[in-house]
Amino acid sequence: MTIRTVVNGRPVTEPIPVRWTLAEFVRDRLGLTGTKLSCGMQVCGVCTVLVDGRPVSACSYLAVDVDGCEVTTIEGLADAGSLHPIQAAFVDHFALQCGFCTPGFIMMAKSLLDENPRPTRKDVVDYLDGNICRCTGYQPIIDAIVDASERMTP
Amino acid sequence: MSVLPPFELHRPTSIEEVVELISWDDLPYVGGTELLLAMRAGLLNPRSLIDLKGVAEITGVRAHNGAVRIGAAVTHQQAATTEVISEKLPELPPVLLHVGNPRVRWSGTLAGNLCFAEPKSDVIPFLIALDATVTLVSADGSREMSVREFIIGPYFTARTEHELLAWIDIPVVPGRRGTYLKYQVMERPTVGVAAVRLDEGDSTITRVVVGAAGEVPVVHDVDHAHPDRSAVATAVVDALEPIDDLTGSSDYKRHVTAVYVERALEKLERM
Ligand SMILES: Cc1cc2nc3c(=O)[nH]c(=O)nc-3n(C[C@@H](O)[C@@H](O)[C@H](O)COP(=O)(O)OP(=O)(O)OC[C@H]3O[C@@H](n4cnc5c(N)ncnc54)[C@H](O)[C@@H]3O)c2cc1C
Ligand code: FES
Ligand code: FES
């Protein structure tokens, strides 16, 4: 089936197998490998991308369901080489170690801040309930997101 | 190599078209949050999937005949942030906003939750407590039944092969108070307790519905506005048939259930 979508601002029309997940489409067809895969069951969040601004688990979402929608992956955040404020805050707060979970956390943070530009620490913790990090102990991630919110909405 | 088995896709735009297609081999979906995982695990291998998101008749939430009608394509997030619901059923959004995680809430629906009939559902006990009904539509007509009758057992509902769950009606009852408390350390709750108080004629009923701890929800009605909390907890635990699983042993679940029933009733007293 042929799907028409806009990925990171670029119109894409591609014939794809109906059974493909969104992760297979962005990683294997479009080469956007910033979107990671781990649990494959909506639990860990490393595969998070935005579809019309809503967060979805690309591991468990049909690619055909983005037909007619806009998709944003981690590659779509930096603007002409300069980091998005959330990315910059992650660097400044050492909010990553191995970095495998980072694209997912950043996409979730983007979705949270779009919805709620000045979240409390508790709002951040609640929103990230479905994201797992095995390295950082989470505190630097929360610090980075709270800081990013302050940078973006002074 | 793909993670999902092959299937065909249908994108109907009316209930009429859906009920022509639907069968145990041709499965409707909205979020696919349960379905795709079951397919990936090899538990379901449908010939086709029927995308319900283009069926306008089941996409919205509206007031209807003293109830709030939630279409089958409405997601948890959409329902939780719809004005009709915040206005008429303010007890519902807090429950929906604690289903899974934001990604599951943005894609998953209340109808999909009921149809899958996962025993560790938050939606099922709460909708039973609110006396919600479902409307099932097939090519032969439609029927309405309570959620309590609809949920027969674990992963087992009263829906027959060619029926679509079209919408859920939740009655709006003036003066009704309701709350839901759950204990959860993993993706799914160990126990969820709904407690509701409502006037029926001259008397006041307090209803407790317990989900997740057992295979089927336990419903317990007491003809009193302020029942003895520990007596209710004991009666509910006696009726519970918990099994040992990753969320706890059966003894542990009995204990946590008693504690949460008392807490939910205490919270209800303050409402
Ligand atoms: C990580 C994770 C965490 C979760 N946490 C929770 C939680 O805390 N609490 C909770 O209650 N739930 C939880 N869930 C369950 C969540 O998937 C459901 O609540 C969800 O809303 C199901 O909706 P869906 O549209 O995705 O269903 P789908 O997966 O699309 O469908 C489920 C099943 O129902 C059938 N079906 C769907 N709609 C209809 C219809 N209208 N008529 C007939 N048949 C239909 C499908 O064919 C399929 O067999 C969790 C799920 C995941 C993956
Ligand atoms: S890989 Fe998608 S949620 Fe874990
Ligand atoms: S930085 Fe390694 S998993 Fe999060």
mmCIF file of C-alpha atoms in Angstrom, chain A residues 1 18-21 24 40-45 48 54-57 59-62 64-65 67 108 111 115 126-127 129-131, chain B residues 1-9 11 29-33 36-37 40 49 51 53 77 98 100-107 187:
data_model
loop_
_atom_site.group_PDB
_atom_site.id
_atom_site.type_symbol
_atom_site.label_atom_id
_atom_site.label_comp_id
_atom_site.label_asym_id
_atom_site.label_seq_id
_atom_site.Cartn_x
_atom_site.Cartn_y
_atom_site.Cartn_z
ATOM 1 C CA MET A 1 0.000 0.000 0.000
ATOM 2 C CA VAL A 18 0.765 -3.258 5.239
ATOM 3 C CA ARG A 19 2.264 -5.288 8.092
ATOM 4 C CA TRP A 20 5.149 -2.910 8.691
ATOM 5 C CA THR A 21 5.448 -1.155 12.013
ATOM 6 C CA GLU A 24 10.384 -0.577 10.396
ATOM 7 C CA GLY A 40 8.716 -4.072 21.358
ATOM 8 C CA MET A 41 5.720 -3.798 23.683
ATOM 9 C CA GLN A 42 5.112 -0.133 24.550
ATOM 10 C CA VAL A 43 6.870 -0.421 27.884
ATOM 11 C CA CYS A 44 10.299 1.215 27.522
ATOM 12 C CA GLY A 45 9.710 4.211 25.227
ATOM 13 C CA THR A 48 8.905 7.171 20.714
ATOM 14 C CA ARG A 54 1.068 12.901 19.683
ATOM 15 C CA PRO A 55 3.611 10.474 21.139
ATOM 16 C CA VAL A 56 3.405 6.907 19.840
ATOM 17 C CA SER A 57 5.495 3.777 20.317
ATOM 18 C CA CYS A 59 7.507 -0.490 17.741
ATOM 19 C CA SER A 60 3.782 -1.199 18.141
ATOM 20 C CA TYR A 61 2.135 1.192 15.703
ATOM 21 C CA LEU A 62 1.240 0.374 12.119
ATOM 22 C CA VAL A 64 -0.091 2.610 7.432
ATOM 23 C CA ASP A 65 -1.647 4.544 10.337
ATOM 24 C CA ASP A 67 -0.921 7.867 6.107
ATOM 25 C CA MET A 108 8.472 12.349 25.217
ATOM 26 C CA SER A 111 5.404 16.092 23.609
ATOM 27 C CA GLU A 115 1.135 20.168 25.943
ATOM 28 C CA ASP A 126 4.259 11.120 35.778
ATOM 29 C CA TYR A 127 4.604 11.747 32.057
ATOM 30 C CA ASP A 129 6.186 6.688 33.529
ATOM 31 C CA GLY A 130 6.494 4.623 30.345
ATOM 32 C CA ASN A 131 10.184 5.314 29.655
ATOM 33 C CA MET B 1 11.941 -9.622 7.953
ATOM 34 C CA SER B 2 8.920 -8.197 9.653
ATOM 35 C CA VAL B 3 7.805 -8.464 13.225
ATOM 36 C CA LEU B 4 4.110 -8.851 12.351
ATOM 37 C CA PRO B 5 2.540 -11.662 10.339
ATOM 38 C CA PRO B 6 0.969 -10.642 7.001
ATOM 39 C CA PHE B 7 -2.637 -9.426 6.864
ATOM 40 C CA GLU B 8 -4.912 -7.353 4.657
ATOM 41 C CA LEU B 9 -6.135 -3.899 5.644
ATOM 42 C CA ARG B 11 -10.504 1.170 5.867
ATOM 43 C CA TYR B 29 -8.800 -2.106 15.693
ATOM 44 C CA VAL B 30 -8.179 1.491 16.662
ATOM 45 C CA GLY B 31 -4.952 1.740 18.651
ATOM 46 C CA GLY B 32 -3.834 -1.835 18.233
ATOM 47 C CA THR B 33 -2.165 -1.442 21.627
ATOM 48 C CA LEU B 36 -0.511 -5.806 17.653
ATOM 49 C CA LEU B 37 1.248 -7.243 20.706
ATOM 50 C CA ARG B 40 3.499 -10.238 17.389
ATOM 51 C CA LEU B 49 -7.538 -5.836 10.155
ATOM 52 C CA ASP B 51 -9.290 0.205 10.840
ATOM 53 C CA LYS B 53 -10.568 5.377 12.777
ATOM 54 C CA GLN B 77 -6.570 10.781 26.135
ATOM 55 C CA HIS B 98 -3.527 6.749 34.725
ATOM 56 C CA GLY B 100 -0.576 2.734 31.018
ATOM 57 C CA ASN B 101 1.598 5.559 29.760
ATOM 58 C CA PRO B 102 0.908 8.598 27.520
ATOM 59 C CA ARG B 103 1.614 6.656 24.323
ATOM 60 C CA VAL B 104 -0.897 3.967 25.244
ATOM 61 C CA ARG B 105 -3.438 6.646 26.213
ATOM 62 C CA TRP B 106 -3.067 8.528 22.943
ATOM 63 C CA SER B 107 -3.630 5.418 20.812
ATOM 64 C CA GLU B 187 2.741 -1.953 33.672
#
